C-alpha positions as a printed NumPy array, in Angstrom:
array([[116.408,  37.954, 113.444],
       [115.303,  41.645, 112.654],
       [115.588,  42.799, 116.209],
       [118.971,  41.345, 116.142],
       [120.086,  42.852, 112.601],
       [118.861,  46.257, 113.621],
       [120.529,  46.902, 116.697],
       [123.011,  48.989, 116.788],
       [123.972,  48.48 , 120.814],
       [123.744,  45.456, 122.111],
       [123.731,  44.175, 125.505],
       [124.373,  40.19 , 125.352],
       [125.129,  37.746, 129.175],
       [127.826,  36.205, 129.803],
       [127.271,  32.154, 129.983],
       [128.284,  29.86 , 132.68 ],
       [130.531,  26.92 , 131.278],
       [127.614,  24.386, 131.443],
       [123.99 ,  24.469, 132.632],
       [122.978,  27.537, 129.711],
       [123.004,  28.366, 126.675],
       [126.471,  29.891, 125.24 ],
       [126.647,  33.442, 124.355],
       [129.96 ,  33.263, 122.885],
       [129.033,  33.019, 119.002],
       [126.877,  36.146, 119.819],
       [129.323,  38.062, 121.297],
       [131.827,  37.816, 118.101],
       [128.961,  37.854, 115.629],
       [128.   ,  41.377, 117.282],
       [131.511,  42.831, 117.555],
       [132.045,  41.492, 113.699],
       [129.193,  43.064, 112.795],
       [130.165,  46.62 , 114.257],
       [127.603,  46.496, 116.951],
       [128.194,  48.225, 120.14 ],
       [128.532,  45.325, 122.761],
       [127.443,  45.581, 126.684],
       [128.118,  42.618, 128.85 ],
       [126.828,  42.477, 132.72 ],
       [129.035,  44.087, 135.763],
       [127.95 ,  43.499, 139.156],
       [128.892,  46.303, 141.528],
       [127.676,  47.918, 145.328],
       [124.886,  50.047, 145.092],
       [126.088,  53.797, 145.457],
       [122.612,  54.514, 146.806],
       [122.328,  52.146, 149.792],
       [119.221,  52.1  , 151.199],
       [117.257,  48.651, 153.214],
       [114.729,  49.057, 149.893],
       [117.147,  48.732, 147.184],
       [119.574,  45.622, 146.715],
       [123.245,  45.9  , 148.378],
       [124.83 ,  44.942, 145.096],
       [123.288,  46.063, 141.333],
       [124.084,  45.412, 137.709],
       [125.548,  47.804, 135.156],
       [126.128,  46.822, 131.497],
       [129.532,  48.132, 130.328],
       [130.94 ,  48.493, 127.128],
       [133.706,  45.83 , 125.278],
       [136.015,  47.243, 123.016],
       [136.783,  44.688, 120.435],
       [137.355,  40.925, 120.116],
       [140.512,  41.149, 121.737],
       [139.183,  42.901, 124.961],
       [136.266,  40.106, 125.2  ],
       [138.881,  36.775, 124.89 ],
       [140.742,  38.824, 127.7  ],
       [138.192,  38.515, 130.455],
       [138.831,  36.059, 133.179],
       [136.434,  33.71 , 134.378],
       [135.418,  34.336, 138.352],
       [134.375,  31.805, 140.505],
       [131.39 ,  30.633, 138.881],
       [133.26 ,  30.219, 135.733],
       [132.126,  33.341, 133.612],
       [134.006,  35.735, 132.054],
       [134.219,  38.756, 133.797],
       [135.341,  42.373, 133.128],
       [138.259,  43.139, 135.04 ],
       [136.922,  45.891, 137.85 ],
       [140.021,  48.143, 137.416],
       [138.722,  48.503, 133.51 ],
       [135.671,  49.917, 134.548],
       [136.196,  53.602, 134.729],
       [137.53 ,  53.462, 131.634],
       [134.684,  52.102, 129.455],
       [131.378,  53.166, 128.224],
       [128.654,  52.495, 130.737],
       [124.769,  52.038, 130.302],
       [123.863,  53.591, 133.721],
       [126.821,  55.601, 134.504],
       [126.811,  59.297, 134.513],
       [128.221,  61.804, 132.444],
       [132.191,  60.896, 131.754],
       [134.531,  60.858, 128.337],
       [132.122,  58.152, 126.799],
       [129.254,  60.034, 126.718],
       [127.829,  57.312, 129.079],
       [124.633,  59.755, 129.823],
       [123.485,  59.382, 126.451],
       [123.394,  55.328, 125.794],
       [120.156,  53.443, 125.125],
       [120.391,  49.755, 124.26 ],
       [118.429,  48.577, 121.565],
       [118.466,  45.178, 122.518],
       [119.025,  43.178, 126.108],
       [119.419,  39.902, 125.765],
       [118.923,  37.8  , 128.845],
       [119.241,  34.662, 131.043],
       [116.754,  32.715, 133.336],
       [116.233,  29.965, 135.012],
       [112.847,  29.062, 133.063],
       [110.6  ,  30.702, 130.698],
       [106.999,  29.845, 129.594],
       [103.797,  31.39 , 128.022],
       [101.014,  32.684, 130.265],
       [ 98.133,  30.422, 128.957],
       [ 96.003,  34.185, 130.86 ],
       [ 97.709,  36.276, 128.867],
       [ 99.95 ,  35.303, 126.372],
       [103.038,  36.756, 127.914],
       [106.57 ,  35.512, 127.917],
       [107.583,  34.762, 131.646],
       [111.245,  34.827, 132.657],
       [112.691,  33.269, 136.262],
       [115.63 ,  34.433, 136.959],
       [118.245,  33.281, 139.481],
       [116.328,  35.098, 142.197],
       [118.48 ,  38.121, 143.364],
       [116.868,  40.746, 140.848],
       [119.807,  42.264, 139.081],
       [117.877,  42.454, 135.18 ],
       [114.486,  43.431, 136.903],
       [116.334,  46.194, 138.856],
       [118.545,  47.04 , 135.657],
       [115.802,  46.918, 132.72 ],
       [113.632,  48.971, 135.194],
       [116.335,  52.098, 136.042],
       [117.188,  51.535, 131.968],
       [113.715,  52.18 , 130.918],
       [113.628,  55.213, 133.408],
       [116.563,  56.419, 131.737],
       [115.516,  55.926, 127.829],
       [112.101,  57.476, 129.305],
       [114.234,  60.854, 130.619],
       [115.54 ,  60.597, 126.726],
       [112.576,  59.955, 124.468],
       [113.808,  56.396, 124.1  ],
       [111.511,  54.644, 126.049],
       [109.576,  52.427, 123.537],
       [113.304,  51.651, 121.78 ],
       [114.687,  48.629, 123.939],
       [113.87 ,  45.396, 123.021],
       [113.903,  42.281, 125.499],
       [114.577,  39.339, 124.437],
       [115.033,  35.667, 126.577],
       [117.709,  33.3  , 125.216],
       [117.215,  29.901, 126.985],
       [117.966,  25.944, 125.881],
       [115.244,  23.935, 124.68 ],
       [114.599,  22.263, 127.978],
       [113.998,  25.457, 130.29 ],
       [111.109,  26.802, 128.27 ],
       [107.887,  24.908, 129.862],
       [105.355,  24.115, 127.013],
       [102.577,  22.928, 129.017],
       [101.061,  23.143, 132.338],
       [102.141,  19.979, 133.449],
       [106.024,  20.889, 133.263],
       [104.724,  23.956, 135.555],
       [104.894,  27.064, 135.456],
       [106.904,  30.081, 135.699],
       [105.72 ,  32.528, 138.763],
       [104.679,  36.127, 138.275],
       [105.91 ,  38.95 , 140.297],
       [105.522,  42.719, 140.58 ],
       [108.337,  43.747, 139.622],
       [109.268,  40.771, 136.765],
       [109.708,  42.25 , 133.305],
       [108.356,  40.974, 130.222],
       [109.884,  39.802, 127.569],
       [109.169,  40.832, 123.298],
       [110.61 ,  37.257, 122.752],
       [112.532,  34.183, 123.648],
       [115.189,  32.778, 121.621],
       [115.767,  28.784, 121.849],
       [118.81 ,  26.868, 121.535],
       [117.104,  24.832, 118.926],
       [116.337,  28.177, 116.707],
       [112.737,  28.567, 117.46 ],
       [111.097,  32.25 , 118.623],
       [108.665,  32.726, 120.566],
       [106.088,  35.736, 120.877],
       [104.228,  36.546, 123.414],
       [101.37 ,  35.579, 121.058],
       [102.371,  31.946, 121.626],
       [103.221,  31.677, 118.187],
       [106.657,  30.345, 117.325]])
């Protein structure tokens, strides 16, 4: 996939042992490939406030294969960057540090849901997520950030879902529409079909 080939950072989810697709073969492939790989850290949001979540997502940096077949699964079974490591890793939304962290764009996000279909309206790719926000929060302070840079139109978004969570008709319903719910340029199924928000796969 072009987007895919092109990309020169990366930011890829980490998979639950069961219940979605694995993200495993993606993560090697992209660290292989010398892509720049960004997997998901949850952390307290330094700006609390009763309008913003408690607790937001960061993408942080892996630094090779090794680094990645280190993480430890938490509770729910993924693999998780150990918080200690943080500080000491490139950052998508972090400041200015060693890294250069103030500078990173991702050319590519790929991300989870719950269930994706096609507005028959409008043609767009739908996403539900898992209901707490983190990638609508996080692809909304990114695209603020590539904005401040020039970089705005550079990110790509693309779903990557099994066969069975994208609904192809009405009658398997229908994936809800909020405000604040970002589009995606395409969804990625486990059974190699792409969609576009054309509808065409």
């Amino acid at each position: 996939m072009r987007p895919y080939r092109d990309a020169k950072r990366v930011s890829v989810f980490l998979s639950m042992p069961a219940g979605e697709i694995q993200t495993g073969a993606i993560v090697r492939h992209a660290l292989a490939s010398g892509k720049e790989v960004f997997v998901p850290y949850l952390h307290r949001n330094p700006l609390p406030s009763p309008d913003l979540p408690g607790r937001v997502m960061d993408m942080v940096r892996l630094r090779d294969l090794q680094d990645y077949e280190s993480l430890q699964p938490d509770r729910w079974g993924i693999p998780s960057v150990d918080p200690s490591t943080v500080y000491e890793r490139q950052r998508v939304l972090a400041g200015p540090d060693a890294h250069h962290s103030d500078r990173v764009v991702l050319d590519l996000i790929l991300v989870p849901g719950v269930a994706f279909d096609i507005s028959p309206e409008t043609g767009a790719i739908r996403r539900l997520g898992h209901g707490k926000g983190f990638y609508d929060y996080f692809i909304d302070r990114h695209r603020a950030k590539a904005a401040s840079l020039g970089l705005e139109e550079r990110t790509l978004l693309y779903g990557l879902a099994l066969s069975e969570q994208f609904l192809s008709s009405p009658s398997e319903g229908s994936v809800p529409e909020g405000s604040h719910d970002q589009r995606l340029h395409g969804l990625i199924l486990g059974n190699g079909d792409i969609k576009t928000p054309s509808g065409k796969s």
